[in-house]
Short mmCIF file of C-alpha atoms in Angstrom, two decimals:
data_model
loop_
_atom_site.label_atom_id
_atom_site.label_comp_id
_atom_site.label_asym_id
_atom_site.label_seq_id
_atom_site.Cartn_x
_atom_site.Cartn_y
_atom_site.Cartn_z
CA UNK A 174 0.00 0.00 0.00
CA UNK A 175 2.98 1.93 0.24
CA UNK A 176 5.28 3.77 -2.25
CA UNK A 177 7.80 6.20 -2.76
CA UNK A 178 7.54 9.37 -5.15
CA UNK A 179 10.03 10.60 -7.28
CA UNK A 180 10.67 14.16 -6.73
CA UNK A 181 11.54 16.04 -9.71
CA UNK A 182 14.80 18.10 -9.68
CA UNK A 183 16.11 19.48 -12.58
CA UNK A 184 19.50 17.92 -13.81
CA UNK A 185 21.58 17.18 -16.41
CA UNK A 186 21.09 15.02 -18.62
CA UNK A 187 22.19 11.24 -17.26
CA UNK A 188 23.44 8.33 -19.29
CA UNK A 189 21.28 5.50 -19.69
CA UNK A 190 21.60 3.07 -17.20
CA UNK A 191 23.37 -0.19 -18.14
CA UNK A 192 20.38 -3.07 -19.06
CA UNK A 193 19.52 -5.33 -16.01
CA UNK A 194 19.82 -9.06 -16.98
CA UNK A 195 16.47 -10.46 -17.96
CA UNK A 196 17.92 -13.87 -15.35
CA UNK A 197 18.55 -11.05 -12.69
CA UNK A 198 14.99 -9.94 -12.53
CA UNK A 199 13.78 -13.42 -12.85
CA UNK A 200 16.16 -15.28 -10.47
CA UNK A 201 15.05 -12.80 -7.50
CA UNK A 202 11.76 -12.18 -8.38
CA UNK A 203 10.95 -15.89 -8.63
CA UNK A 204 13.13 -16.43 -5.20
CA UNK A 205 11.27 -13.90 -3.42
CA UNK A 206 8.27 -15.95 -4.21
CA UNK A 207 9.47 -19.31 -3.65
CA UNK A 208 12.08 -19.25 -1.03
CA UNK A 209 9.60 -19.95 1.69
CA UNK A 210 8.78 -23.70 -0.44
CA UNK A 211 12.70 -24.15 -0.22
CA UNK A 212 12.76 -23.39 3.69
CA UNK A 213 9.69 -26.12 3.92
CA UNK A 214 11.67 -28.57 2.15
CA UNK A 215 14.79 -27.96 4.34
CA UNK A 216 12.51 -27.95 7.48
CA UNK A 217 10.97 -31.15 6.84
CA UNK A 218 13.59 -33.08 5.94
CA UNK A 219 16.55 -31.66 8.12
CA UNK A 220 14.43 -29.56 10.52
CA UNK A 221 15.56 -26.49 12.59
CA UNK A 222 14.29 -24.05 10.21
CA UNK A 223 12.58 -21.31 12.59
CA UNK A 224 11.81 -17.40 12.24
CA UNK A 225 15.48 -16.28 12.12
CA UNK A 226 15.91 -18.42 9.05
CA UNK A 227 12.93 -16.56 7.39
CA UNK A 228 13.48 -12.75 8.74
CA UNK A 229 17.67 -13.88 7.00
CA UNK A 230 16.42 -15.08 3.53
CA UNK A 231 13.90 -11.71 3.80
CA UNK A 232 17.01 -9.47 4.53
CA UNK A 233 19.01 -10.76 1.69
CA UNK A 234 16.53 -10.73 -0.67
CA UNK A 235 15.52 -7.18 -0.19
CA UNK A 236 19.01 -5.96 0.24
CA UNK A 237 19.50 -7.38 -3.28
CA UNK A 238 16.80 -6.04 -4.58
CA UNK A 239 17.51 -2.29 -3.17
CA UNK A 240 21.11 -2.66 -4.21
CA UNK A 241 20.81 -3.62 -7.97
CA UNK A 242 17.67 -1.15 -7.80
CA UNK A 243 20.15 1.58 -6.58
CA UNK A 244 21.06 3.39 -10.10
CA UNK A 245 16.60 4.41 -10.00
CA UNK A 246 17.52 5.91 -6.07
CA UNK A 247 17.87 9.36 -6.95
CA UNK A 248 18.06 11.89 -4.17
CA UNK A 249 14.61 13.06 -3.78
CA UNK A 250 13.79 8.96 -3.56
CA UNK A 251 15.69 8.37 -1.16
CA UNK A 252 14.87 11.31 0.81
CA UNK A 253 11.39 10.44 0.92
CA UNK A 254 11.59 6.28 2.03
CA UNK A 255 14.15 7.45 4.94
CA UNK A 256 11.74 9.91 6.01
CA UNK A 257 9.23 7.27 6.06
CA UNK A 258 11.86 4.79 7.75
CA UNK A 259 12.95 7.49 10.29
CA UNK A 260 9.40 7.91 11.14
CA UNK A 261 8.73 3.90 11.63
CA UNK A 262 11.56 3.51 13.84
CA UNK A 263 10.43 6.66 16.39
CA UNK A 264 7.23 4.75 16.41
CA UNK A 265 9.56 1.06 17.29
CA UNK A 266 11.13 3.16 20.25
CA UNK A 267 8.50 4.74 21.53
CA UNK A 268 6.76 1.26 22.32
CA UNK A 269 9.83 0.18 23.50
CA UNK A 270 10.86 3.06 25.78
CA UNK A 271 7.00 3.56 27.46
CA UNK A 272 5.71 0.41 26.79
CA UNK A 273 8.50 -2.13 27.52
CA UNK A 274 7.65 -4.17 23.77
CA UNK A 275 10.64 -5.57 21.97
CA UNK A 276 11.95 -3.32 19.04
CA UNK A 277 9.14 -4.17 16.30
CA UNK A 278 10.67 -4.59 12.97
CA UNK A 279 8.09 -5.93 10.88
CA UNK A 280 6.93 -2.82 10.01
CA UNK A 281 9.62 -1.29 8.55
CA UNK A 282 9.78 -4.67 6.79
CA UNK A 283 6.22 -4.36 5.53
CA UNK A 284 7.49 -0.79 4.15
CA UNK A 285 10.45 -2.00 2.55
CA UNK A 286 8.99 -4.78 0.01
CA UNK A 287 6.96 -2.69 -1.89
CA UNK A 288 9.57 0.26 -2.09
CA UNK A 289 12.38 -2.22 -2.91
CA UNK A 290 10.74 -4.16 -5.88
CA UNK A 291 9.00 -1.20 -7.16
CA UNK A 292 12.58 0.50 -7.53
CA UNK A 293 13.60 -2.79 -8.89
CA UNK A 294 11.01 -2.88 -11.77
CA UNK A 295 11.75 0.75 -12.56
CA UNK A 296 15.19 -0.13 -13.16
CA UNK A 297 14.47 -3.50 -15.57
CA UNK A 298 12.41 -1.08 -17.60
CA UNK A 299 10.73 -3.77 -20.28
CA UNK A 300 7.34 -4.64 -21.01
CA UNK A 301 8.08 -7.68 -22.61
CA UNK A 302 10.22 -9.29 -19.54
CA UNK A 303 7.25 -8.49 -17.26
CA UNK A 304 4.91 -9.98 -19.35
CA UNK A 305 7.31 -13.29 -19.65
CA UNK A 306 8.01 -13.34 -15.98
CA UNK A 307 4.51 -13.77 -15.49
CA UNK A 308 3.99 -16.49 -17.95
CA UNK A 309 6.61 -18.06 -16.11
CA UNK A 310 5.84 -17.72 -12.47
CA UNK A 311 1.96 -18.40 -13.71
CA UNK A 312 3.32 -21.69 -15.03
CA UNK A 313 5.47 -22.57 -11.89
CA UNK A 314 2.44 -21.86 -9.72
CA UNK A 315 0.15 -23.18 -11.51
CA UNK A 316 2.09 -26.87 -12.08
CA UNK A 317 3.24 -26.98 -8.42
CA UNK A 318 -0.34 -26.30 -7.78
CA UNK A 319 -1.82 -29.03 -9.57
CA UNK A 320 1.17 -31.85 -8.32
CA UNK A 321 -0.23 -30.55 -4.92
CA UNK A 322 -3.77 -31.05 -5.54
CA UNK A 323 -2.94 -34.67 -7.64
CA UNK A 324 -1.17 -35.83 -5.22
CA UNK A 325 -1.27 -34.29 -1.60
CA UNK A 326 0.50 -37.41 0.70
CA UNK A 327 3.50 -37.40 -1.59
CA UNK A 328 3.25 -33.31 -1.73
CA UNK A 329 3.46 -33.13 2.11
CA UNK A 330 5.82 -35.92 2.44
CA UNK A 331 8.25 -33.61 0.15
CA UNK A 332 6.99 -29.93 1.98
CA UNK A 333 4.76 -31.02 5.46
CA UNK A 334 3.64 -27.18 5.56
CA UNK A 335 1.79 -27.98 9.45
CA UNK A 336 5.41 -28.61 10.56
CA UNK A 337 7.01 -26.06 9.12
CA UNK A 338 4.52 -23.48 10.57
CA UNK A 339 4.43 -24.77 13.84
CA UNK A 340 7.82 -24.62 13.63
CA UNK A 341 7.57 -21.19 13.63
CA UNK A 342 4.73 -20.76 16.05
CA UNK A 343 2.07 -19.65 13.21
CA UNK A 344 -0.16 -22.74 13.73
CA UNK A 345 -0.07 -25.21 17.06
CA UNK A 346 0.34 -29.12 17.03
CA UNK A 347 -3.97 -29.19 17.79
CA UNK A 348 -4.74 -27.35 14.35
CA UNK A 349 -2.78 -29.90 12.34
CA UNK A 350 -4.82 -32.99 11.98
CA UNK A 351 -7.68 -30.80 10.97
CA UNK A 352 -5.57 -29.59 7.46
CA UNK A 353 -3.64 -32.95 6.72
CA UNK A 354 -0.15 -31.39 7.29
CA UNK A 355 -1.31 -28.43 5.06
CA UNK A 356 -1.72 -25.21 6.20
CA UNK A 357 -4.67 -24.28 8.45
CA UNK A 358 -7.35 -23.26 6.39
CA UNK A 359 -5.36 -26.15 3.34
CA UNK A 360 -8.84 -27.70 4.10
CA UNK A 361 -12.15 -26.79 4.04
CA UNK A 362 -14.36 -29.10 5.69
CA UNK A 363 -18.48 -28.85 5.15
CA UNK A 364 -18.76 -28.25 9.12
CA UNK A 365 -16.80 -24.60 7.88
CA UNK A 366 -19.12 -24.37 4.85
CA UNK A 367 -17.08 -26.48 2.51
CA UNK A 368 -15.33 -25.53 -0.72
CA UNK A 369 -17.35 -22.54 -2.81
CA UNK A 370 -15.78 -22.63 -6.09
CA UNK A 371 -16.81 -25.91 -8.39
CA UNK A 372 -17.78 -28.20 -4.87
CA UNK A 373 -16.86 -30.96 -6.62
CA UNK A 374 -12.88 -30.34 -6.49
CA UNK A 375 -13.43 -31.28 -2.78
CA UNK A 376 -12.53 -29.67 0.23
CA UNK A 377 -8.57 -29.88 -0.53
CA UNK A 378 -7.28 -25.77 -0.99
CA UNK A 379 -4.55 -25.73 -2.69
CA UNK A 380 -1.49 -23.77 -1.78
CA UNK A 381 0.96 -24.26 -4.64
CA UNK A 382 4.47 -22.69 -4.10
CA UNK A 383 3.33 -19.74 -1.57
CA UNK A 384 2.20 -22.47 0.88
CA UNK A 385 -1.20 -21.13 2.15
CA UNK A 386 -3.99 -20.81 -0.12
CA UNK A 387 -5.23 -16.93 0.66
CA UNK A 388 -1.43 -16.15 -0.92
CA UNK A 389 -2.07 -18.48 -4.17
CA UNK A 390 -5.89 -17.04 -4.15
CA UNK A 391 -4.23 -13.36 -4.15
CA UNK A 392 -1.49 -14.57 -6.61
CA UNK A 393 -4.42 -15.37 -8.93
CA UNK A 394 -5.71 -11.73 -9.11
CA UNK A 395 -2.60 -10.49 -9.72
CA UNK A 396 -1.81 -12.58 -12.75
CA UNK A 397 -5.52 -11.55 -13.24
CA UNK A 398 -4.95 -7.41 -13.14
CA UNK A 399 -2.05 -7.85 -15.17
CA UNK A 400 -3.86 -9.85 -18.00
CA UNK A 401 -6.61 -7.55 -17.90
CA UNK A 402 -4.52 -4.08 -17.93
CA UNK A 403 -2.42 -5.53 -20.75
CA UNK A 404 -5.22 -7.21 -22.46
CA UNK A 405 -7.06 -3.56 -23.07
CA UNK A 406 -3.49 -1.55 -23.76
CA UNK A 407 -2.64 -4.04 -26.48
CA UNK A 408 -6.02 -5.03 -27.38
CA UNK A 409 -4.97 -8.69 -27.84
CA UNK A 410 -6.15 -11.49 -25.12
CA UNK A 411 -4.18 -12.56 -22.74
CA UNK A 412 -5.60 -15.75 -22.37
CA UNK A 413 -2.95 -17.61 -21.26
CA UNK A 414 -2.64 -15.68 -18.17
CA UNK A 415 -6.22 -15.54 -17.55
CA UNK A 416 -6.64 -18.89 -17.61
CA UNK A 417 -3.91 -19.33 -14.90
CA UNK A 418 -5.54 -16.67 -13.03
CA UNK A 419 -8.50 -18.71 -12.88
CA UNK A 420 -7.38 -22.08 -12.33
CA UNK A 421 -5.67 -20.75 -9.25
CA UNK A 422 -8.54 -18.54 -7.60
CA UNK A 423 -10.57 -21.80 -8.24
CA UNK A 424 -7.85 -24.46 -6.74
CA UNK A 425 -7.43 -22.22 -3.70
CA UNK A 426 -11.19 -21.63 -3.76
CA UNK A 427 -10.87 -18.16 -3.13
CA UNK A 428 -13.94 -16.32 -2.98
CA UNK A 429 -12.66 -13.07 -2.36
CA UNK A 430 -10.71 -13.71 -5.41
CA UNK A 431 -13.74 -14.31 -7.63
CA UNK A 432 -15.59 -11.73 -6.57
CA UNK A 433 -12.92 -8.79 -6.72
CA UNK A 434 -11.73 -9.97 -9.97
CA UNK A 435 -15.66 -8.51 -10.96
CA UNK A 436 -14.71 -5.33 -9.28
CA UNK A 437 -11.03 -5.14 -10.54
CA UNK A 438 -12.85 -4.94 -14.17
CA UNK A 439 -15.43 -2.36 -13.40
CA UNK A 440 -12.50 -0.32 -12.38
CA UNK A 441 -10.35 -1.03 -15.61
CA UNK A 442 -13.14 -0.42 -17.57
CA UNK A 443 -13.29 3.46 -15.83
CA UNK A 444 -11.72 6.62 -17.65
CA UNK A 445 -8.52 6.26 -15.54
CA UNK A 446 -9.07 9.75 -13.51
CA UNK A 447 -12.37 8.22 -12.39
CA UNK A 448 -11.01 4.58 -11.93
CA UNK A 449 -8.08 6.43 -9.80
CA UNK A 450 -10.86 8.59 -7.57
CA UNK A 451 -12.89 5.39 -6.99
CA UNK A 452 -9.99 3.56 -5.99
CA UNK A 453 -8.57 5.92 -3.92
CA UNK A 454 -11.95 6.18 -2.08
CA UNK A 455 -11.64 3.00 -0.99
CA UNK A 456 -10.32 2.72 2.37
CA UNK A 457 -12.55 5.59 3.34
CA UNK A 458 -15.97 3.74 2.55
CA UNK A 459 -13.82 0.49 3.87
CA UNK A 460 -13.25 1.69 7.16
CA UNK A 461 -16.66 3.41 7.34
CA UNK A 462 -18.55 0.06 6.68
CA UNK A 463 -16.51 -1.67 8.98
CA UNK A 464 -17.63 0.47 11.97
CA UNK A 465 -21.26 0.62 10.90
CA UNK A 466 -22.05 -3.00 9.28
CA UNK A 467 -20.85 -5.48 11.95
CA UNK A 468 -23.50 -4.30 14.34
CA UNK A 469 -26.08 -4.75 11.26
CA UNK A 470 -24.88 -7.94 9.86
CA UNK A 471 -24.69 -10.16 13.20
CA UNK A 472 -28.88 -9.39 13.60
CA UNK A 473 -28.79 -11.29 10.55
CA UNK A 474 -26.10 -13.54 9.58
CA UNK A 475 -24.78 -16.13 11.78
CA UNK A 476 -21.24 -16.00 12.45
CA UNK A 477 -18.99 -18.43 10.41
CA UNK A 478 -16.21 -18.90 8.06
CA UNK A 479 -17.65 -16.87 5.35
CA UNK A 480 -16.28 -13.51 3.83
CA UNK A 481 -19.22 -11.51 5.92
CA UNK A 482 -18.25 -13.40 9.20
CA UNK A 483 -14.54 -11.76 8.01
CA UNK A 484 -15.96 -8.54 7.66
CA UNK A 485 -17.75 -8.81 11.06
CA UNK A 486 -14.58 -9.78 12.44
CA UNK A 487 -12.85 -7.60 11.38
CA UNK A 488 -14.72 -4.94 12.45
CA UNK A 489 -14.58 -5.80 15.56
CA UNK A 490 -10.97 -5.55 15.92
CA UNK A 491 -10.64 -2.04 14.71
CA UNK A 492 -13.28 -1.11 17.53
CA UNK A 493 -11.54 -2.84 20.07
CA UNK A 494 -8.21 -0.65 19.07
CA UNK A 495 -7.60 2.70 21.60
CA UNK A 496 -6.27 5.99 20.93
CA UNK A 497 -2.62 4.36 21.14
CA UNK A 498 -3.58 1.82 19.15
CA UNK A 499 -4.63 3.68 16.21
CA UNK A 500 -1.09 5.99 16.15
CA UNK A 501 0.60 3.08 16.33
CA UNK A 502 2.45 3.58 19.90
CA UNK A 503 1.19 0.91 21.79
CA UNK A 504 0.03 -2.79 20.48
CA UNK A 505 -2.92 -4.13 21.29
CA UNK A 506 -3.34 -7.89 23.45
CA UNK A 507 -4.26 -9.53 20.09
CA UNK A 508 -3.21 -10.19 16.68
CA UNK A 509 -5.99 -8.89 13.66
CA UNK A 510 -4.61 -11.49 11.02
CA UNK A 511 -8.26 -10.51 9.31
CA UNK A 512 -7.95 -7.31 9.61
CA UNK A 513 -5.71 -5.30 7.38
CA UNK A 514 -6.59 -2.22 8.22
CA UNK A 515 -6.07 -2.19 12.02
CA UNK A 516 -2.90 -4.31 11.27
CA UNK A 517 -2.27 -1.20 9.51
CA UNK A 518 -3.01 1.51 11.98
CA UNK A 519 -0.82 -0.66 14.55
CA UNK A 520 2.26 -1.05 12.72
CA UNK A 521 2.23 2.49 10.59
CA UNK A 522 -0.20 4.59 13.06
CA UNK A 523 -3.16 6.12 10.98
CA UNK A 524 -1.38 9.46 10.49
CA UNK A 525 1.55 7.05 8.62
CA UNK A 526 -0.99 5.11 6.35
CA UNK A 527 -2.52 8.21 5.88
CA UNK A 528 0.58 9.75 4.23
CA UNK A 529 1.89 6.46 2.90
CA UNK A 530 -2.02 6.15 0.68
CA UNK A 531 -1.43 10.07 -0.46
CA UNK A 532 2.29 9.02 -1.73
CA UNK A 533 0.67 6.25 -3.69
CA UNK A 534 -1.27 8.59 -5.40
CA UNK A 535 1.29 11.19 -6.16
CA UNK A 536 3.72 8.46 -8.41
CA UNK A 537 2.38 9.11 -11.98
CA UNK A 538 4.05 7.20 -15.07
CA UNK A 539 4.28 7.87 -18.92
CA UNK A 540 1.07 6.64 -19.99
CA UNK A 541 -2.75 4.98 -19.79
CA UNK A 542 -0.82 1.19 -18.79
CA UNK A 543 0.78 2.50 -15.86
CA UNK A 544 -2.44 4.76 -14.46
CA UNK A 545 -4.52 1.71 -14.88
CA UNK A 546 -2.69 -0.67 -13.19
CA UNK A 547 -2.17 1.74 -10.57
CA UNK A 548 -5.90 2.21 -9.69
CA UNK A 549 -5.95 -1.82 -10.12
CA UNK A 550 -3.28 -2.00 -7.18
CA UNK A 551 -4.90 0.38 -5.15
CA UNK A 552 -8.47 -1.17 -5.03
CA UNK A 553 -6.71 -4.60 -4.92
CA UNK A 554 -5.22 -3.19 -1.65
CA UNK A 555 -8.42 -0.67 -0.33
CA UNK A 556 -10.72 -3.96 -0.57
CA UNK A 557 -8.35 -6.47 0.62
CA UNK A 558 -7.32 -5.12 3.93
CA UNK A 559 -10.92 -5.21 4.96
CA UNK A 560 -10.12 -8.82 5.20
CA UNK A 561 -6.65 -9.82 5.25
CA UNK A 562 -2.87 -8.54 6.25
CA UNK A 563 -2.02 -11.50 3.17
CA UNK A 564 -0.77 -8.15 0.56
CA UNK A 565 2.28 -7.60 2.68
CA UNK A 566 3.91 -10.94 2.28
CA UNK A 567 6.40 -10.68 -0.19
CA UNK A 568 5.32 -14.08 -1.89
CA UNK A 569 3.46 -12.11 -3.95
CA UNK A 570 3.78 -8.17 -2.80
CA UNK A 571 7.30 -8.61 -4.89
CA UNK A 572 5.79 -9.95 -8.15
CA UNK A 573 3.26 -7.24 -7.81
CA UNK A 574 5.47 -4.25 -6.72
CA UNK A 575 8.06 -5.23 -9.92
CA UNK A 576 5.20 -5.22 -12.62
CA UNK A 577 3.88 -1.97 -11.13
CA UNK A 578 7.85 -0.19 -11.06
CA UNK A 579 7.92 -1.40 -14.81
CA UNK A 580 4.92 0.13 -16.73
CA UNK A 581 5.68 3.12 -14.23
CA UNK A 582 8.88 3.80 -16.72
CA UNK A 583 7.27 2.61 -20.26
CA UNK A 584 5.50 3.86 -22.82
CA UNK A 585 1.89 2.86 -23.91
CA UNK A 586 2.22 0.54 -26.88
CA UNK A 587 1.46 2.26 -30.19
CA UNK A 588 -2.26 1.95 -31.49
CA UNK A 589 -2.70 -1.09 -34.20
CA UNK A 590 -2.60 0.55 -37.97
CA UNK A 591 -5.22 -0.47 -39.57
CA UNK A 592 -5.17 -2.76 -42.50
CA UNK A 593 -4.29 -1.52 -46.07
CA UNK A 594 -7.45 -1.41 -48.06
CA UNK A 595 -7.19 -3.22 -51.61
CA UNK A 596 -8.57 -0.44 -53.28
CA UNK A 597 -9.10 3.19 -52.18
CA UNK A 598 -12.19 4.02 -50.33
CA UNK A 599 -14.48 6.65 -52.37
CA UNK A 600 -17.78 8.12 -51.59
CA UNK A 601 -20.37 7.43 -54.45
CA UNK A 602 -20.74 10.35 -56.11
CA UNK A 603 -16.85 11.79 -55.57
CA UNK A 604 -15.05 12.56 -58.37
CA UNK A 605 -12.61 9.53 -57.22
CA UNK A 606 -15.41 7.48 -58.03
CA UNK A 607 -16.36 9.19 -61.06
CA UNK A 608 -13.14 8.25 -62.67
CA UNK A 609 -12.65 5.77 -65.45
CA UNK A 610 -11.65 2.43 -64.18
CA UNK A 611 -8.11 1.84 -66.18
CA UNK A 612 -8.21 -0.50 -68.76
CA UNK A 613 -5.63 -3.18 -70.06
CA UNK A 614 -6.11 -2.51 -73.48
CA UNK A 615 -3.90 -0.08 -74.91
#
């Protein structure tokens, strides 16, 4: 949800900056997504892989990412995201200093991804890698996704998510019988409503490389925006991308996903000023529903595992924040996993998402691709929090973040000529069409 705006100083002109190697972007990219599945792997069949091992592989990622993004750091760049830092880590000692809370730095992380891979896509700079790094990671996801969902014993035996997140402390030992050494919610069982999306897949979610299925779900409307942005720019289908888009919202039976990918295309289909106003209107009429509805929707609904009960829920947890709470100085005695938007207000303070949502808004690019997907990200983000904290993981925050840095530094592609007409067009009556036919007689 957060960017980084270039301030414009005037300079001389610089040389162009040396091309990034298309392997580059894909190797780190595609690690950022998948390193977690490698960690899995290591954890279940040596073990020992905790927290520290994924807060390391996070740090060297992003500091890879920021340093072969650093030729794109100009001064008023950088000025900006260490404002924003500064201001993260006065928040991280306040709560230490009056509160007595360890130094917090998941933030800061949370800040970072998005900043680093959006820098990083500015500086690869070519429509035609982006579009081939998503056929690729579409085709990775979509194959380990289908192995997993084929053959789930012999997946788990390989990767036995459960372990690997209790491991870490994300799930207990009690919660894994339920998801069959998959993640948590891996299953859907018809006591929890059972699967939405084609019922007879069964009640298996699939997770694919990302390991939980809300991250493969949200994976799926990314490859989703991107087909549909490019799809109208180039007017040529994208359906190879759409089709992975949809055979992954429907694996990880992702409702949200289905639904938003309804709204994502009302929005395309907006003049972009309009598409950007609704977009950026989001959060507003988010958080306002979220303090009205949950009071009207439990007289009526009863409370469950569906994407109301989520919006009830979450709900609740931004009412239960206080004053401290919502500037981000003091944490609360509970953890709002479904609720991005007081996840939010905890780790950034509202004054800091505040800013952080009018930055987003101020980066501009050369053309109708970039101001599209732009209003695509920010609705993907406004309506997601209401739900989820699942855009800040950079399983798929870096895929998104590098396709939105590179149509922020290309050009739309040129309109289609139309085809050359076999003979010239005349109005009856001209005097082209008065004209004596030639003849081959001579």
């Amino acid at each position: 949800m957060s960017l980084v705006a270039a301030v414009r100083r005037p300079q001389a002109a610089a040389a162009p900056l040396p091309p990034l190697s298309p392997w580059t972007s894909f190797a780190v990219v595609l690690g950022a997504m998948t390193f977690n599945m490698a960690l899995c792997f290591v954890n279940t069949k040596v073990g020992g892989v905790g927290n520290g091992a994924i807060i390391g592989c996070e740090i060297v990622v992003i500091g890879t990412v920021l340093l072969l993004s650093y030729p794109v750091i100009d001064y008023g760049r950088f000025l900006v995201v260490a404002t924003a830092l500064i201001y993260l880590m006065a928040l991280a000692a306040y709560r230490t200093a009056f509160h007595g809370e360890g130094i917090q730095i998941k933030p800061v992380r949370d800040l970072l991804i998005p900043i680093a891979f959006f820098f990083f896509g500015m500086r690869a700079a070519d429509i035609r890698l982006a579009d081939r790094l998503v056929q690729v990671a579409a085709g990775i996801v979509v194959a380990v996704g289908l192995i997993e969902y084929a053959f789930p014993d012999r997946f788990t035996d390989l990767f036995n998510i459960a372990r690997f997140y209790i491991d870490r402390g994300s799930m207990t030992s009690g919660q894994s019988p339920l998801s069959s050494n998959l993640f948590i919610s891996g299953i859907r069982p018809d006591v929890l409503g059972g699967r939405n999306l084609l019922p007879f897949l069964g009640d298996h979610r699939v997770s694919s490389v990302f390991l939980e299925p809300i991250s493969a779900g949200n994976f799926g409307i990314i490859l989703f925006l991107w087909a549909l942005m490019r799809t109208i720019a180039t007017r040529r289908p994208f359906w190879g991308t759409f089709a992975a888009a949809a055979t992954m919202i429907v694996l990880s039976d992702s409702r949200f996903g289905a639904m938003f990918c309804i709204v994502a295309t009302g929005v395309a289909l907006l003049p972009v000023s309009l598409g950007a106003a609704v977009a950026a209107l989001i959060p507003a009429v988010a958080l306002a529903a979220l303090f009205v509805l949950p009071g009207e929707f439990e007289k009526l609904h009863v409370i469950g595992n569906g994407f109301t009960s989520r919006l009830i829920l979450s709900g609740h947890f931004i009412a239960a924040l206080d004053l401290q709470n919502w500037f981000g100085i003091g944490t609360p005695d509970f953890q709002p996993f479904d609720s991005g938007y007081a996840y939010s207000f905890i780790g950034f303070g509202v004054v800091g998402v505040a800013a952080l949502w009018a930055v987003f808004w101020t980066i501009d690019g050369p053309g109708w691709q970039f101001r599209s997907f732009r209003n695509l990200v920010g609705a993907y983000y406004g309506v997601l929090l209401c739900v989820s904290n699942s855009p800040y993981t950079i399983k798929t925050a870096s895929l998104l973040w590098f396709l939105l840095g590179v149509v922020s530094r290309v050009r739309d592609p040129a309109p289609a000529l139309p085809r050359r007409q076999p003979y010239p067009r005349t109005v009856p009556g001209s005097r082209a069409a008065r004209r004596p036919l030639p003849s081959s007689a001579r």
